[in-house]
PDB file of C-alpha atoms in Angstrom:
ATOM      1  CA  UNK A   1       0.000   0.000   0.000  1.00  0.00           C
ATOM      2  CA  UNK A   2       1.092   3.546  -0.575  1.00  0.00           C
ATOM      3  CA  UNK A   3       0.562   6.328   1.904  1.00  0.00           C
ATOM      4  CA  UNK A   4       1.448  10.003   2.147  1.00  0.00           C
ATOM      5  CA  UNK A   5       1.636  11.853   5.449  1.00  0.00           C
ATOM      6  CA  UNK A   6       1.673  15.598   5.881  1.00  0.00           C
ATOM      7  CA  UNK A   7       1.990  16.134   9.626  1.00  0.00           C
ATOM      8  CA  UNK A   8       1.094  19.830   9.668  1.00  0.00           C
ATOM      9  CA  UNK A   9      -2.466  20.858   8.827  1.00  0.00           C
ATOM     10  CA  UNK A  10      -1.670  24.528   9.335  1.00  0.00           C
ATOM     11  CA  UNK A  11       1.592  26.417   8.975  1.00  0.00           C
ATOM     12  CA  UNK A  12       2.142  30.136   9.392  1.00  0.00           C
ATOM     13  CA  UNK A  13       5.330  32.029   8.642  1.00  0.00           C
ATOM     14  CA  UNK A  14       6.203  35.677   8.218  1.00  0.00           C
ATOM     15  CA  UNK A  15       7.014  37.162   4.844  1.00  0.00           C
ATOM     16  CA  UNK A  16      10.681  36.727   4.038  1.00  0.00           C
ATOM     17  CA  UNK A  17      11.127  33.806   6.418  1.00  0.00           C
ATOM     18  CA  UNK A  18      12.093  30.330   5.212  1.00  0.00           C
ATOM     19  CA  UNK A  19       9.321  27.795   4.914  1.00  0.00           C
ATOM     20  CA  UNK A  20       9.351  24.011   4.885  1.00  0.00           C
ATOM     21  CA  UNK A  21       6.277  21.874   4.345  1.00  0.00           C
ATOM     22  CA  UNK A  22       6.841  18.315   5.437  1.00  0.00           C
ATOM     23  CA  UNK A  23       5.870  15.216   3.519  1.00  0.00           C
ATOM     24  CA  UNK A  24       6.658  11.610   4.348  1.00  0.00           C
ATOM     25  CA  UNK A  25       5.639   8.626   2.306  1.00  0.00           C
ATOM     26  CA  UNK A  26       5.312   4.905   2.573  1.00  0.00           C
ATOM     27  CA  UNK A  27       5.867   2.815  -0.538  1.00  0.00           C
ATOM     28  CA  UNK A  28       7.862  -0.320  -1.144  1.00  0.00           C
ATOM     29  CA  UNK A  29       8.970   0.450  -4.698  1.00  0.00           C
ATOM     30  CA  UNK A  30      10.390   3.496  -6.457  1.00  0.00           C
ATOM     31  CA  UNK A  31       7.841   6.261  -6.122  1.00  0.00           C
ATOM     32  CA  UNK A  32       7.261   9.370  -8.127  1.00  0.00           C
ATOM     33  CA  UNK A  33       6.539  12.320  -5.851  1.00  0.00           C
ATOM     34  CA  UNK A  34       4.664  15.530  -6.555  1.00  0.00           C
ATOM     35  CA  UNK A  35       3.590  18.715  -4.873  1.00  0.00           C
ATOM     36  CA  UNK A  36       0.221  20.159  -5.873  1.00  0.00           C
ATOM     37  CA  UNK A  37      -1.016  23.588  -4.795  1.00  0.00           C
ATOM     38  CA  UNK A  38      -4.458  25.125  -4.510  1.00  0.00           C
ATOM     39  CA  UNK A  39      -4.618  28.907  -4.251  1.00  0.00           C
ATOM     40  CA  UNK A  40      -7.772  30.541  -2.929  1.00  0.00           C
ATOM     41  CA  UNK A  41     -10.655  30.129  -5.405  1.00  0.00           C
ATOM     42  CA  UNK A  42      -8.442  28.359  -7.933  1.00  0.00           C
ATOM     43  CA  UNK A  43      -8.205  24.786  -9.042  1.00  0.00           C
ATOM     44  CA  UNK A  44      -5.686  22.291  -7.785  1.00  0.00           C
ATOM     45  CA  UNK A  45      -2.560  22.403  -9.944  1.00  0.00           C
ATOM     46  CA  UNK A  46       0.833  20.811 -10.140  1.00  0.00           C
ATOM     47  CA  UNK A  47       3.625  22.782  -8.475  1.00  0.00           C
ATOM     48  CA  UNK A  48       6.552  20.469  -9.041  1.00  0.00           C
ATOM     49  CA  UNK A  49       7.603  16.850  -9.387  1.00  0.00           C
ATOM     50  CA  UNK A  50      10.760  15.272  -8.098  1.00  0.00           C
ATOM     51  CA  UNK A  51      11.935  13.842 -11.417  1.00  0.00           C
ATOM     52  CA  UNK A  52      12.151  17.279 -13.008  1.00  0.00           C
ATOM     53  CA  UNK A  53      14.437  18.624 -10.261  1.00  0.00           C
ATOM     54  CA  UNK A  54      13.396  22.164 -11.011  1.00  0.00           C
ATOM     55  CA  UNK A  55      12.551  25.164  -8.883  1.00  0.00           C
ATOM     56  CA  UNK A  56       9.063  26.554  -9.372  1.00  0.00           C
ATOM     57  CA  UNK A  57       8.149  29.935  -7.854  1.00  0.00           C
ATOM     58  CA  UNK A  58      11.254  29.584  -5.679  1.00  0.00           C
ATOM     59  CA  UNK A  59      10.136  26.235  -4.259  1.00  0.00           C
ATOM     60  CA  UNK A  60      12.294  23.122  -4.321  1.00  0.00           C
ATOM     61  CA  UNK A  61      11.782  19.618  -3.030  1.00  0.00           C
ATOM     62  CA  UNK A  62      14.319  16.840  -2.704  1.00  0.00           C
ATOM     63  CA  UNK A  63      13.410  13.204  -2.557  1.00  0.00           C
ATOM     64  CA  UNK A  64      15.169  11.550   0.368  1.00  0.00           C
ATOM     65  CA  UNK A  65      14.711   7.819  -0.004  1.00  0.00           C
ATOM     66  CA  UNK A  66      16.510   7.062   3.234  1.00  0.00           C
ATOM     67  CA  UNK A  67      14.087   9.150   5.244  1.00  0.00           C
ATOM     68  CA  UNK A  68      11.197   8.530   2.823  1.00  0.00           C
ATOM     69  CA  UNK A  69      10.567  12.251   2.706  1.00  0.00           C
ATOM     70  CA  UNK A  70       9.836  14.865   0.068  1.00  0.00           C
ATOM     71  CA  UNK A  71       9.747  18.143   1.953  1.00  0.00           C
ATOM     72  CA  UNK A  72       8.894  21.349   0.102  1.00  0.00           C
ATOM     73  CA  UNK A  73      11.135  24.321   0.828  1.00  0.00           C
ATOM     74  CA  UNK A  74      11.414  27.976  -0.026  1.00  0.00           C
ATOM     75  CA  UNK A  75      14.092  30.255   1.453  1.00  0.00           C
ATOM     76  CA  UNK A  76      12.021  33.448   1.501  1.00  0.00           C
ATOM     77  CA  UNK A  77       8.250  33.098   1.707  1.00  0.00           C
ATOM     78  CA  UNK A  78       5.972  35.605  -0.036  1.00  0.00           C
ATOM     79  CA  UNK A  79       2.373  36.484   0.781  1.00  0.00           C
ATOM     80  CA  UNK A  80       1.233  35.088  -2.557  1.00  0.00           C
ATOM     81  CA  UNK A  81       2.535  31.685  -1.462  1.00  0.00           C
ATOM     82  CA  UNK A  82      -0.405  31.380   0.931  1.00  0.00           C
ATOM     83  CA  UNK A  83      -2.314  28.337  -0.272  1.00  0.00           C
ATOM     84  CA  UNK A  84      -3.141  24.713   0.394  1.00  0.00           C
ATOM     85  CA  UNK A  85      -0.291  22.383  -0.474  1.00  0.00           C
ATOM     86  CA  UNK A  86      -0.704  18.671  -1.158  1.00  0.00           C
ATOM     87  CA  UNK A  87       2.046  16.107  -1.417  1.00  0.00           C
ATOM     88  CA  UNK A  88       1.239  13.183  -3.702  1.00  0.00           C
ATOM     89  CA  UNK A  89       2.776   9.857  -4.609  1.00  0.00           C
ATOM     90  CA  UNK A  90       2.451   7.816  -7.763  1.00  0.00           C
ATOM     91  CA  UNK A  91       3.379   4.158  -7.465  1.00  0.00           C
ATOM     92  CA  UNK A  92       3.585   1.345  -9.963  1.00  0.00           C
ATOM     93  CA  UNK A  93      -0.122   1.508 -10.773  1.00  0.00           C
ATOM     94  CA  UNK A  94       0.337   5.165 -11.703  1.00  0.00           C
ATOM     95  CA  UNK A  95      -2.463   6.232  -9.369  1.00  0.00           C
ATOM     96  CA  UNK A  96      -1.887   9.342  -7.309  1.00  0.00           C
ATOM     97  CA  UNK A  97      -2.276   9.111  -3.547  1.00  0.00           C
ATOM     98  CA  UNK A  98      -2.556  12.485  -1.840  1.00  0.00           C
ATOM     99  CA  UNK A  99      -1.637  13.595   1.633  1.00  0.00           C
ATOM    100  CA  UNK A 100      -4.149  15.473   3.757  1.00  0.00           C
ATOM    101  CA  UNK A 101      -2.665  18.830   2.847  1.00  0.00           C
ATOM    102  CA  UNK A 102      -1.018  21.730   4.662  1.00  0.00           C
ATOM    103  CA  UNK A 103      -2.582  25.184   4.692  1.00  0.00           C
ATOM    104  CA  UNK A 104       0.265  27.689   4.451  1.00  0.00           C
ATOM    105  CA  UNK A 105      -0.332  31.261   5.551  1.00  0.00           C
ATOM    106  CA  UNK A 106       2.365  33.840   4.938  1.00  0.00           C
ATOM    107  CA  UNK A 107       1.891  36.790   7.257  1.00  0.00           C
ATOM    108  CA  UNK A 108       2.871  40.342   6.243  1.00  0.00           C
TER     109      UNK A 108
ATOM    110  CA  UNK B   1     -13.276  26.286 -23.400  1.00  0.00           C
ATOM    111  CA  UNK B   2      -9.940  24.708 -22.550  1.00  0.00           C
ATOM    112  CA  UNK B   3      -8.746  22.470 -19.738  1.00  0.00           C
ATOM    113  CA  UNK B   4     -11.073  20.470 -17.527  1.00  0.00           C
ATOM    114  CA  UNK B   5     -14.606  21.742 -17.062  1.00  0.00           C
ATOM    115  CA  UNK B   6     -17.041  20.485 -14.455  1.00  0.00           C
ATOM    116  CA  UNK B   7     -20.768  21.127 -14.221  1.00  0.00           C
ATOM    117  CA  UNK B   8     -22.655  21.967 -12.165  1.00  0.00           C
ATOM    118  CA  UNK B   9     -20.373  23.914  -9.854  1.00  0.00           C
ATOM    119  CA  UNK B  10     -22.864  23.595  -7.012  1.00  0.00           C
ATOM    120  CA  UNK B  11     -25.572  20.993  -6.430  1.00  0.00           C
ATOM    121  CA  UNK B  12     -28.019  20.529  -3.593  1.00  0.00           C
ATOM    122  CA  UNK B  13     -30.034  17.337  -3.560  1.00  0.00           C
ATOM    123  CA  UNK B  14     -32.234  15.302  -1.298  1.00  0.00           C
ATOM    124  CA  UNK B  15     -31.445  11.752  -0.355  1.00  0.00           C
ATOM    125  CA  UNK B  16     -34.033  10.362  -2.757  1.00  0.00           C
ATOM    126  CA  UNK B  17     -32.986  12.424  -5.771  1.00  0.00           C
ATOM    127  CA  UNK B  18     -31.044  11.281  -8.817  1.00  0.00           C
ATOM    128  CA  UNK B  19     -28.554  13.702 -10.282  1.00  0.00           C
ATOM    129  CA  UNK B  20     -25.376  13.619 -12.361  1.00  0.00           C
ATOM    130  CA  UNK B  21     -22.070  15.445 -12.343  1.00  0.00           C
ATOM    131  CA  UNK B  22     -20.398  16.095 -15.667  1.00  0.00           C
ATOM    132  CA  UNK B  23     -16.751  16.517 -16.555  1.00  0.00           C
ATOM    133  CA  UNK B  24     -15.297  17.429 -19.919  1.00  0.00           C
ATOM    134  CA  UNK B  25     -11.655  17.755 -20.914  1.00  0.00           C
ATOM    135  CA  UNK B  26     -10.253  19.451 -23.998  1.00  0.00           C
ATOM    136  CA  UNK B  27      -6.640  18.405 -23.502  1.00  0.00           C
ATOM    137  CA  UNK B  28      -6.573  15.224 -25.571  1.00  0.00           C
ATOM    138  CA  UNK B  29      -5.850  13.126 -22.505  1.00  0.00           C
ATOM    139  CA  UNK B  30      -6.496   9.408 -22.269  1.00  0.00           C
ATOM    140  CA  UNK B  31      -7.201   9.042 -18.578  1.00  0.00           C
ATOM    141  CA  UNK B  32      -9.918  10.631 -16.444  1.00  0.00           C
ATOM    142  CA  UNK B  33     -10.488  10.495 -12.715  1.00  0.00           C
ATOM    143  CA  UNK B  34     -13.048  11.263 -10.027  1.00  0.00           C
ATOM    144  CA  UNK B  35     -11.744  12.384  -6.635  1.00  0.00           C
ATOM    145  CA  UNK B  36     -13.708  13.219  -3.492  1.00  0.00           C
ATOM    146  CA  UNK B  37     -12.492  16.076  -1.297  1.00  0.00           C
ATOM    147  CA  UNK B  38     -14.069  16.199   2.152  1.00  0.00           C
ATOM    148  CA  UNK B  39     -13.386  18.781   4.807  1.00  0.00           C
ATOM    149  CA  UNK B  40     -11.405  16.574   7.134  1.00  0.00           C
ATOM    150  CA  UNK B  41      -9.970  13.915   4.849  1.00  0.00           C
ATOM    151  CA  UNK B  42      -7.295  13.715   2.160  1.00  0.00           C
ATOM    152  CA  UNK B  43      -8.295  13.686  -1.458  1.00  0.00           C
ATOM    153  CA  UNK B  44      -9.810  10.272  -2.105  1.00  0.00           C
ATOM    154  CA  UNK B  45      -9.514   8.606  -5.482  1.00  0.00           C
ATOM    155  CA  UNK B  46     -12.889   7.192  -6.502  1.00  0.00           C
ATOM    156  CA  UNK B  47     -12.676   6.038 -10.116  1.00  0.00           C
ATOM    157  CA  UNK B  48     -10.148   5.922 -12.926  1.00  0.00           C
ATOM    158  CA  UNK B  49     -10.827   5.489 -16.617  1.00  0.00           C
ATOM    159  CA  UNK B  50      -8.078   4.785 -19.150  1.00  0.00           C
ATOM    160  CA  UNK B  51      -9.151   4.913 -22.782  1.00  0.00           C
ATOM    161  CA  UNK B  52     -12.811   4.810 -21.648  1.00  0.00           C
ATOM    162  CA  UNK B  53     -12.263   1.616 -19.646  1.00  0.00           C
ATOM    163  CA  UNK B  54     -12.646   1.686 -15.890  1.00  0.00           C
ATOM    164  CA  UNK B  55      -9.372   0.590 -14.337  1.00  0.00           C
ATOM    165  CA  UNK B  56      -9.953   1.561 -10.736  1.00  0.00           C
ATOM    166  CA  UNK B  57     -12.923   1.504  -8.403  1.00  0.00           C
ATOM    167  CA  UNK B  58     -11.644   2.435  -5.007  1.00  0.00           C
ATOM    168  CA  UNK B  59     -14.320   0.635  -2.945  1.00  0.00           C
ATOM    169  CA  UNK B  60     -16.854   3.300  -3.772  1.00  0.00           C
ATOM    170  CA  UNK B  61     -20.482   2.632  -2.744  1.00  0.00           C
ATOM    171  CA  UNK B  62     -22.806   1.684  -5.570  1.00  0.00           C
ATOM    172  CA  UNK B  63     -24.878   4.842  -5.042  1.00  0.00           C
ATOM    173  CA  UNK B  64     -22.080   6.473  -7.068  1.00  0.00           C
ATOM    174  CA  UNK B  65     -22.088   5.258 -10.657  1.00  0.00           C
ATOM    175  CA  UNK B  66     -19.494   6.519 -13.156  1.00  0.00           C
ATOM    176  CA  UNK B  67     -19.866   6.634 -16.900  1.00  0.00           C
ATOM    177  CA  UNK B  68     -17.242   7.406 -19.506  1.00  0.00           C
ATOM    178  CA  UNK B  69     -18.803   7.490 -22.985  1.00  0.00           C
ATOM    179  CA  UNK B  70     -15.592   8.720 -24.635  1.00  0.00           C
ATOM    180  CA  UNK B  71     -12.138   9.945 -23.719  1.00  0.00           C
ATOM    181  CA  UNK B  72     -13.318  13.531 -23.319  1.00  0.00           C
ATOM    182  CA  UNK B  73     -16.357  13.064 -21.087  1.00  0.00           C
ATOM    183  CA  UNK B  74     -16.864  11.608 -17.660  1.00  0.00           C
ATOM    184  CA  UNK B  75     -20.033  11.476 -15.613  1.00  0.00           C
ATOM    185  CA  UNK B  76     -20.778  10.629 -12.014  1.00  0.00           C
ATOM    186  CA  UNK B  77     -24.377   9.525 -11.527  1.00  0.00           C
ATOM    187  CA  UNK B  78     -25.715   9.994  -8.022  1.00  0.00           C
ATOM    188  CA  UNK B  79     -28.707   8.310  -6.419  1.00  0.00           C
ATOM    189  CA  UNK B  80     -29.972   7.776  -2.880  1.00  0.00           C
ATOM    190  CA  UNK B  81     -27.018   9.617  -1.414  1.00  0.00           C
ATOM    191  CA  UNK B  82     -26.375  10.183   2.269  1.00  0.00           C
ATOM    192  CA  UNK B  83     -25.574  13.468   4.029  1.00  0.00           C
ATOM    193  CA  UNK B  84     -22.000  12.236   4.579  1.00  0.00           C
ATOM    194  CA  UNK B  85     -21.567  12.203   0.798  1.00  0.00           C
ATOM    195  CA  UNK B  86     -21.584  15.991   0.858  1.00  0.00           C
ATOM    196  CA  UNK B  87     -18.178  17.039  -0.450  1.00  0.00           C
ATOM    197  CA  UNK B  88     -16.314  18.627  -3.323  1.00  0.00           C
ATOM    198  CA  UNK B  89     -16.056  16.211  -6.242  1.00  0.00           C
ATOM    199  CA  UNK B  90     -13.050  16.811  -8.429  1.00  0.00           C
ATOM    200  CA  UNK B  91     -12.534  15.563 -11.929  1.00  0.00           C
ATOM    201  CA  UNK B  92      -9.046  15.293 -13.397  1.00  0.00           C
ATOM    202  CA  UNK B  93      -7.466  14.125 -16.608  1.00  0.00           C
ATOM    203  CA  UNK B  94      -3.984  13.123 -17.699  1.00  0.00           C
ATOM    204  CA  UNK B  95      -1.983  11.275 -20.212  1.00  0.00           C
ATOM    205  CA  UNK B  96      -1.462   7.796 -18.819  1.00  0.00           C
ATOM    206  CA  UNK B  97       1.728   8.629 -16.944  1.00  0.00           C
ATOM    207  CA  UNK B  98       1.543  12.378 -16.795  1.00  0.00           C
ATOM    208  CA  UNK B  99       0.525  15.293 -14.672  1.00  0.00           C
ATOM    209  CA  UNK B 100      -3.060  15.493 -13.484  1.00  0.00           C
ATOM    210  CA  UNK B 101      -5.088  18.485 -14.593  1.00  0.00           C
ATOM    211  CA  UNK B 102      -8.003  19.201 -12.306  1.00  0.00           C
ATOM    212  CA  UNK B 103     -11.357  20.842 -12.806  1.00  0.00           C
ATOM    213  CA  UNK B 104     -12.698  23.388 -10.354  1.00  0.00           C
ATOM    214  CA  UNK B 105     -14.942  20.824  -8.746  1.00  0.00           C
ATOM    215  CA  UNK B 106     -18.629  20.306  -8.108  1.00  0.00           C
ATOM    216  CA  UNK B 107     -19.708  21.195  -4.568  1.00  0.00           C
ATOM    217  CA  UNK B 108     -22.375  18.682  -3.551  1.00  0.00           C
ATOM    218  CA  UNK B 109     -24.681  19.110  -0.569  1.00  0.00           C
ATOM    219  CA  UNK B 110     -26.980  16.238   0.376  1.00  0.00           C
ATOM    220  CA  UNK B 111     -29.875  17.214   2.605  1.00  0.00           C
TER     221      UNK B 111
END
């Protein structure tokens, strides 16, 4: 079975502060990990995936197989980063399993 | 209209009603999905269709009945629902191994 855990339901940081949204997964094979984001009144959309190894809107995420983690990081948070963030895992069946989400609020 | 479109955006129904949710994608994708998003639970995968064939039914009660007449359209037929079925129902599409593109969702309230 595959499982994704996001331990923080709510996270608040001040503008300009670093932010890290935690994601841990459980999967016996080689997973593909994603971060999806949902801004207020917008649809859920892909933020980044681990295989692309790119930085999107200043966010990065590194897959750590030893710790089975895929934490999302940004060195300097902006107010427009306030949103709901979902970590997701795709296993061999290519079906996405989502975590419960973390609501990030960036305070001015 | 581009992307993934869901109708209606909001639906209120009684427990004895029969209604349907519709999803349409204009992205040329081969796979379509129904997800349920409840207030206190993670996104739950309900159904998956690949090339119009259902490949996943995630232990969904039979009061939810999906239909995929072609690769661009996906329906979720609802009948004799329960109040706990009230949720946001999200449709998504993808190429078989690609990124999921989501619709804006249909907010369902069962009275």
